mmCIF file of C-alpha atoms in Angstrom:
data_model
loop_
_atom_site.group_PDB
_atom_site.id
_atom_site.type_symbol
_atom_site.label_atom_id
_atom_site.label_comp_id
_atom_site.label_asym_id
_atom_site.label_seq_id
_atom_site.Cartn_x
_atom_site.Cartn_y
_atom_site.Cartn_z
ATOM 1 C CA GLN K 202 61.333 26.747 21.839
ATOM 2 C CA ASP K 203 63.842 25.988 24.634
ATOM 3 C CA GLY K 204 61.060 26.152 27.202
ATOM 4 C CA LEU K 205 58.911 23.760 25.206
ATOM 5 C CA LYS K 206 61.750 21.257 24.958
ATOM 6 C CA GLN K 207 62.315 21.514 28.706
ATOM 7 C CA CYS K 208 58.640 20.812 29.421
ATOM 8 C CA LEU K 209 58.684 17.889 27.007
ATOM 9 C CA ALA K 210 61.683 16.410 28.828
ATOM 10 C CA GLU K 211 59.817 16.715 32.125
ATOM 11 C CA PHE K 212 56.659 15.043 30.766
ATOM 12 C CA ARG K 213 58.515 12.240 29.040
ATOM 13 C CA GLN K 214 58.569 8.966 30.935
ATOM 14 C CA GLN K 215 60.745 6.051 29.970
ATOM 15 C CA LEU K 216 57.979 3.415 29.780
ATOM 16 C CA ALA K 217 57.649 0.291 27.680
ATOM 17 C CA TRP K 218 55.807 0.524 24.352
ATOM 18 C CA VAL K 219 52.973 -1.716 25.579
ATOM 19 C CA GLU K 220 52.225 0.965 28.168
ATOM 20 C CA ARG K 221 52.324 3.779 25.634
ATOM 21 C CA LEU K 222 50.953 2.158 22.457
ATOM 22 C CA ASP K 223 52.082 5.087 20.349
ATOM 23 C CA VAL K 224 52.451 4.563 16.607
ATOM 24 C CA THR K 225 53.385 7.373 14.280
ATOM 25 C CA LEU K 226 53.311 6.457 10.616
ATOM 26 C CA GLY K 227 52.278 7.879 7.306
ATOM 27 C CA PRO K 228 49.222 6.685 5.362
ATOM 28 C CA VAL K 229 49.278 3.272 3.766
ATOM 29 C CA ALA K 230 49.758 3.006 0.008
ATOM 30 C CA ASP K 231 46.657 3.734 -2.072
ATOM 31 C CA PRO K 232 45.478 0.480 -3.719
ATOM 32 C CA VAL K 233 44.461 2.407 -6.839
ATOM 33 C CA SER K 234 47.651 4.339 -7.468
ATOM 34 C CA GLN K 235 49.895 1.902 -5.512
ATOM 35 C CA SER K 236 51.640 4.839 -3.846
ATOM 36 C CA ALA K 237 51.305 6.658 -0.558
ATOM 37 C CA SER K 238 49.784 10.077 -1.115
ATOM 38 C CA ALA K 239 51.687 12.940 0.453
ATOM 39 C CA SER K 240 50.035 15.131 3.046
ATOM 40 C CA ASP K 241 50.179 18.190 0.814
ATOM 41 C CA ALA K 242 48.437 16.270 -2.001
ATOM 42 C CA VAL K 243 45.240 15.945 0.075
ATOM 43 C CA ASP K 244 42.771 18.738 -0.476
ATOM 44 C CA PRO K 245 41.436 19.751 2.968
ATOM 45 C CA GLU K 246 38.245 21.062 1.391
ATOM 46 C CA ASN K 247 37.526 17.682 -0.213
ATOM 47 C CA ASP K 248 35.719 15.588 2.408
ATOM 48 C CA PHE K 249 36.275 12.303 0.612
ATOM 49 C CA GLN K 250 40.046 12.749 0.220
ATOM 50 C CA ARG K 251 40.420 13.921 3.794
ATOM 51 C CA GLU K 252 38.513 10.977 5.279
ATOM 52 C CA MET K 253 40.328 8.495 3.054
ATOM 53 C CA SER K 254 43.659 9.931 4.244
ATOM 54 C CA PHE K 255 42.620 9.409 7.883
ATOM 55 C CA TYR K 256 41.452 5.880 7.068
ATOM 56 C CA ARG K 257 44.718 4.881 5.328
ATOM 57 C CA GLN K 258 46.819 6.338 8.142
ATOM 58 C CA ALA K 259 44.817 4.385 10.734
ATOM 59 C CA GLN K 260 45.162 1.269 8.582
ATOM 60 C CA ALA K 261 48.946 1.667 8.505
ATOM 61 C CA ALA K 262 49.025 2.040 12.304
ATOM 62 C CA VAL K 263 46.969 -1.148 12.733
ATOM 63 C CA LEU K 264 49.214 -3.111 10.385
ATOM 64 C CA GLU K 265 52.229 -1.975 12.411
ATOM 65 C CA ALA K 266 50.790 -2.406 15.923
ATOM 66 C CA LEU K 267 48.957 -5.744 15.635
ATOM 67 C CA PRO K 268 52.037 -7.924 15.032
ATOM 68 C CA ARG K 269 53.843 -6.242 17.927
ATOM 69 C CA LEU K 270 50.855 -6.841 20.257
ATOM 70 C CA ARG K 271 50.650 -10.502 19.231
ATOM 71 C CA LYS K 272 54.353 -10.856 19.814
ATOM 72 C CA LEU K 273 53.879 -9.485 23.334
ATOM 73 C CA GLN K 274 50.868 -11.872 23.807
ATOM 74 C CA VAL K 275 48.406 -9.037 24.312
ATOM 75 C CA PRO K 276 44.825 -10.037 23.386
ATOM 76 C CA THR K 277 43.397 -7.923 20.575
ATOM 77 C CA ARG K 278 39.944 -9.482 20.103
ATOM 78 C CA ARG K 279 36.870 -8.724 22.169
ATOM 79 C CA PRO K 280 35.564 -11.717 24.208
ATOM 80 C CA ASP K 281 32.176 -13.183 23.327
ATOM 81 C CA ASP K 282 30.609 -12.259 26.677
ATOM 82 C CA TYR K 283 31.777 -8.652 26.475
ATOM 83 C CA PHE K 284 29.039 -6.171 27.364
ATOM 84 C CA ALA K 285 29.383 -2.542 26.383
ATOM 85 C CA GLU K 286 26.773 -0.006 27.405
ATOM 86 C CA MET K 287 25.472 2.161 24.606
ATOM 87 C CA ALA K 288 26.123 5.853 24.649
ATOM 88 C CA LYS K 289 22.408 6.579 24.073
ATOM 89 C CA SER K 290 19.645 5.457 26.415
ATOM 90 C CA ASP K 291 16.815 3.107 25.460
ATOM 91 C CA GLN K 292 14.315 5.981 25.492
ATOM 92 C CA GLN K 293 16.398 7.900 22.971
ATOM 93 C CA MET K 294 16.762 4.837 20.739
ATOM 94 C CA GLN K 295 12.985 4.256 20.943
ATOM 95 C CA LYS K 296 12.375 7.812 19.784
ATOM 96 C CA ILE K 297 14.765 7.249 16.896
ATOM 97 C CA ARG K 298 12.954 4.036 15.925
ATOM 98 C CA GLN K 299 9.580 5.764 16.009
ATOM 99 C CA LYS K 300 10.905 8.614 13.890
ATOM 100 C CA LEU K 301 12.343 6.210 11.325
ATOM 101 C CA LYS K 302 9.086 4.256 11.268
ATOM 102 C CA SER K 303 7.031 7.407 10.768
ATOM 103 C CA LYS K 304 9.333 8.453 7.910
ATOM 104 C CA GLN K 305 8.969 5.043 6.270
ATOM 105 C CA GLU K 306 5.169 5.154 6.575
ATOM 106 C CA ALA K 307 5.113 8.669 5.117
ATOM 107 C CA MET K 308 7.224 7.475 2.171
ATOM 108 C CA GLU K 309 4.860 4.526 1.596
ATOM 109 C CA ARG K 310 1.813 6.815 1.683
ATOM 110 C CA SER K 311 3.490 9.183 -0.737
ATOM 111 C CA GLU K 312 4.308 6.298 -3.086
ATOM 112 C CA LYS K 313 0.720 5.021 -2.961
ATOM 113 C CA ALA K 314 -0.583 8.512 -3.679
ATOM 114 C CA LYS K 315 1.741 8.752 -6.682
ATOM 115 C CA GLN K 316 0.497 5.414 -7.994
ATOM 116 C CA LEU K 317 -3.144 6.462 -7.557
ATOM 117 C CA ARG K 318 -2.516 9.728 -9.378
ATOM 118 C CA ALA K 319 -0.805 7.865 -12.201
ATOM 119 C CA MET K 320 -3.702 5.383 -12.455
ATOM 120 C CA ARG K 321 -6.277 8.185 -12.479
ATOM 121 C CA LYS K 322 -4.307 10.029 -15.121
ATOM 122 C CA TYR K 323 -4.085 6.896 -17.269
ATOM 123 C CA GLY K 324 -7.801 6.144 -16.799
ATOM 124 C CA LYS K 325 -8.718 9.697 -17.754
ATOM 125 C CA LYS K 326 -6.500 9.455 -20.822
ATOM 126 C CA VAL K 327 -8.174 6.207 -21.908
ATOM 127 C CA GLN K 328 -11.620 7.713 -21.329
ATOM 128 C CA VAL K 329 -10.747 10.751 -23.460
ATOM 129 C CA GLU K 330 -9.452 8.501 -26.232
ATOM 130 C CA VAL K 331 -12.659 6.434 -26.208
ATOM 131 C CA LEU K 332 -14.837 9.557 -26.354
ATOM 132 C CA GLN K 333 -12.772 10.976 -29.196
ATOM 133 C CA ARG K 334 -13.040 7.725 -31.134
ATOM 134 C CA ARG K 335 -16.814 7.622 -30.661
ATOM 135 C CA GLN K 336 -17.188 11.240 -31.753
ATOM 136 C CA LYS K 337 -15.078 10.539 -34.821
ATOM 137 C CA GLU K 338 -17.166 7.478 -35.747
ATOM 138 C CA LYS K 339 -20.385 9.443 -35.223
ATOM 139 C CA LYS K 340 -19.088 12.294 -37.358
ATOM 140 C CA ASN K 341 -18.094 9.920 -40.160
ATOM 141 C CA MET K 342 -21.488 8.232 -40.071
ATOM 142 C CA LEU K 343 -23.347 11.571 -40.182
ATOM 143 C CA ASN K 344 -21.230 12.667 -43.139
ATOM 144 C CA ALA K 345 -22.007 9.418 -44.923
ATOM 145 C CA VAL K 346 -25.746 9.863 -44.238
ATOM 146 C CA LYS K 347 -25.667 13.430 -45.586
ATOM 147 C CA LYS K 348 -23.868 12.295 -48.738
ATOM 148 C CA TYR K 349 -26.449 9.548 -49.236
ATOM 149 C CA GLN K 350 -29.368 11.978 -48.722
ATOM 150 C CA LYS K 351 -27.922 14.461 -51.204
ATOM 151 C CA GLY K 352 -27.378 11.738 -53.774
ATOM 152 C CA LEU K 353 -23.612 12.072 -53.755
ATOM 153 C CA SER K 354 -23.194 8.440 -52.730
ATOM 154 C CA ASP K 355 -25.267 5.299 -53.176
ATOM 155 C CA LYS K 356 -23.397 3.129 -50.665
ATOM 156 C CA LEU K 357 -24.834 2.063 -47.328
ATOM 157 C CA ASP K 358 -21.670 0.590 -45.905
ATOM 158 C CA PHE K 359 -21.947 2.649 -42.726
ATOM 159 C CA LEU K 360 -25.145 0.785 -41.780
ATOM 160 C CA ASP K 361 -23.430 -2.577 -42.246
ATOM 161 C CA GLU K 362 -20.499 -1.467 -40.108
ATOM 162 C CA GLU K 363 -22.852 -0.299 -37.366
ATOM 163 C CA GLN K 364 -24.762 -3.601 -37.417
ATOM 164 C CA THR K 365 -21.584 -5.671 -37.327
ATOM 165 C CA SER K 366 -20.220 -3.627 -34.447
ATOM 166 C CA SER K 367 -23.457 -4.014 -32.470
ATOM 167 C CA GLN K 368 -23.546 -7.747 -33.192
ATOM 168 C CA GLY K 369 -19.939 -8.050 -32.088
ATOM 169 C CA ASN K 370 -20.763 -6.292 -28.837
ATOM 170 C CA LYS K 371 -23.748 -8.562 -28.266
ATOM 171 C CA LYS K 372 -21.658 -11.659 -28.940
ATOM 172 C CA GLY K 373 -18.973 -10.425 -26.614
ATOM 173 C CA ASN K 374 -21.502 -9.763 -23.868
ATOM 174 C CA ALA K 375 -23.108 -13.178 -24.413
ATOM 175 C CA SER K 376 -19.729 -14.930 -24.247
ATOM 176 C CA GLN K 377 -18.937 -13.042 -21.067
ATOM 177 C CA ARG K 378 -22.252 -14.085 -19.567
ATOM 178 C CA THR K 379 -21.720 -17.734 -20.510
ATOM 179 C CA LYS K 380 -18.214 -17.720 -19.119
ATOM 180 C CA LYS K 381 -19.270 -15.995 -15.947
ATOM 181 C CA GLY K 382 -21.996 -18.499 -14.993
ATOM 182 C CA PRO K 383 -24.624 -18.178 -12.266
ATOM 183 C CA ASN K 384 -23.837 -16.298 -9.098
ATOM 184 C CA ALA K 385 -23.822 -17.732 -5.575
ATOM 185 C CA LYS K 386 -27.459 -16.822 -4.890
ATOM 186 C CA ARG K 387 -28.645 -18.564 -8.050
ATOM 187 C CA ARG K 388 -26.574 -21.673 -7.283
ATOM 188 C CA TYR K 389 -28.038 -21.848 -3.758
ATOM 189 C CA LYS K 390 -31.592 -21.599 -5.083
ATOM 190 C CA ASN K 391 -30.888 -24.252 -7.709
ATOM 191 C CA GLN K 392 -29.571 -26.552 -5.008
ATOM 192 C CA LYS K 393 -32.564 -25.922 -2.754
ATOM 193 C CA PHE K 394 -35.467 -25.811 -5.220
ATOM 194 C CA GLY K 395 -34.074 -27.582 -8.278
ATOM 195 C CA PHE K 396 -33.255 -26.188 -11.698
ATOM 196 C CA GLY K 397 -36.780 -25.108 -12.563
ATOM 197 C CA GLY K 398 -37.985 -25.739 -16.058
ATOM 198 C CA LYS K 399 -41.264 -25.412 -17.892
ATOM 199 C CA LYS K 400 -44.268 -25.674 -15.563
ATOM 200 C CA LYS K 401 -47.315 -24.621 -17.584
ATOM 201 C CA GLY K 402 -48.381 -26.746 -20.520
ATOM 202 C CA SER K 403 -46.469 -29.824 -19.345
ATOM 203 C CA LYS K 404 -49.597 -31.986 -19.925
ATOM 204 C CA TRP K 405 -50.476 -30.603 -23.304
ATOM 205 C CA ASN K 406 -51.023 -33.077 -26.096
ATOM 206 C CA THR K 407 -48.375 -33.321 -28.819
ATOM 207 C CA LYS K 408 -48.324 -34.752 -32.295
ATOM 208 C CA GLU K 409 -46.674 -37.966 -31.106
ATOM 209 C CA SER K 410 -49.094 -38.494 -28.228
ATOM 210 C CA PHE K 411 -52.068 -37.741 -30.500
ATOM 211 C CA ASN K 412 -50.986 -40.370 -33.033
ATOM 212 C CA ASP K 413 -50.208 -42.968 -30.328
ATOM 213 C CA VAL K 414 -53.325 -45.212 -29.950
ATOM 214 C CA SER K 415 -51.631 -48.205 -28.344
ATOM 215 C CA SER K 416 -53.503 -47.758 -25.036
ATOM 216 C CA PHE K 417 -56.923 -47.244 -26.628
ATOM 217 C CA GLN K 418 -59.650 -49.776 -25.559
ATOM 218 C CA SER K 419 -62.862 -49.681 -27.536
ATOM 219 C CA LYS K 420 -64.944 -51.625 -24.997
ATOM 220 C CA VAL K 421 -64.051 -49.284 -22.190
ATOM 221 C CA ALA K 422 -64.536 -46.232 -24.388
ATOM 222 C CA HIS K 423 -68.012 -47.335 -25.568
ATOM 223 C CA ASN K 424 -69.117 -48.832 -22.217
ATOM 224 C CA LYS K 425 -69.405 -52.386 -23.512
ATOM 225 C CA GLY K 426 -67.266 -54.205 -20.994
ATOM 226 C CA PRO K 427 -68.593 -57.119 -18.887
ATOM 227 C CA GLY K 428 -70.361 -56.160 -15.677
ATOM 228 C CA LYS K 429 -70.517 -52.506 -16.581
ATOM 229 C CA GLY K 430 -73.506 -50.351 -15.985
ATOM 230 C CA GLY K 431 -75.593 -48.957 -18.795
ATOM 231 C CA ARG K 432 -78.864 -49.815 -20.328
ATOM 232 C CA GLY K 433 -78.303 -53.578 -20.079
ATOM 233 C CA GLY K 434 -76.121 -53.610 -17.044
ATOM 234 C CA LYS K 435 -76.950 -54.862 -13.583
ATOM 235 C CA GLY K 436 -77.679 -52.709 -10.570
ATOM 236 C CA GLY K 437 -77.882 -49.539 -12.603
ATOM 237 C CA LYS K 438 -74.160 -48.649 -12.093
ATOM 238 C CA LYS K 439 -72.791 -45.528 -13.644
ATOM 239 C CA ALA K 440 -70.720 -45.779 -16.800
ATOM 240 C CA LEU K 441 -66.995 -45.534 -16.402
ATOM 241 C CA ASN K 442 -66.610 -42.972 -19.174
ATOM 242 C CA LYS K 443 -69.107 -40.592 -17.664
ATOM 243 C CA ARG K 444 -67.625 -37.158 -17.033
ATOM 244 C CA PRO K 445 -67.289 -36.352 -13.290
ATOM 245 C CA GLY K 446 -68.960 -33.312 -11.811
ATOM 246 C CA LYS K 447 -67.478 -29.872 -11.501
ATOM 247 C CA ARG K 448 -66.579 -30.206 -7.812
ATOM 248 C CA ALA K 449 -64.928 -33.578 -8.397
ATOM 249 C CA ARG K 450 -62.937 -32.173 -11.291
ATOM 250 C CA GLN K 451 -61.793 -29.280 -9.088
ATOM 251 C CA LYS K 452 -60.614 -31.711 -6.396
ATOM 252 C CA MET K 453 -58.745 -33.780 -8.950
ATOM 253 C CA LYS K 454 -57.034 -30.640 -10.269
ATOM 254 C CA ASN K 455 -56.002 -29.621 -6.750
ATOM 255 C CA ARG K 456 -54.515 -33.065 -6.129
ATOM 256 C CA ALA K 457 -52.534 -32.872 -9.376
ATOM 257 C CA ARG K 458 -51.005 -29.578 -8.241
#
């Protein structure tokens, strides 16, 4: 012990505090308990208590040293143009970034895979429920048919239910088709060629046209007009109401098309 004290006396130099900057204090008061925890109260095996003890002791040293440094006009803030080289090189930081990125991508892929599995599981569950419901309906209908065949029941309600269900499905499909409308290919063809319509039978006679005789001319129909050919006509011209030949009729039909 005497030798240690002698060595300490030799090492000790009578310098100003600004040259030494030594501060020895206990930890600052805990804001929760409003009391400074003793050193023996800290459990060394408890990482949180140990680190909090170091933090509060450093905080007490800062609170004691900063006013003294300001009083001595010693700057305590880092200048804006201060440049400090990092302990790790850029290559090492790039490797760290790539590793973090790969971990993030792996987590995203894992999350997507989980979602897909959940969706498949849900879809399979819905499919099983639909099949079970159909089998149950089929079983009930077969039981009702057997009862009707054996004479145990005289009701045919199961046929009405089947018809209503099929009609409901047809109506639903029709409403979906009407709401959906024509596709892009159909719209393009409609724009290019028109909206179609009835082609054959467009010149057929109807009841209204058959009863309409406003354009009928008896003189023309019976070849009695002035200057017309016939038995008493001049120049032996052909009658206007004479039916044209087969070739002429074919040409007229081609022109109409």
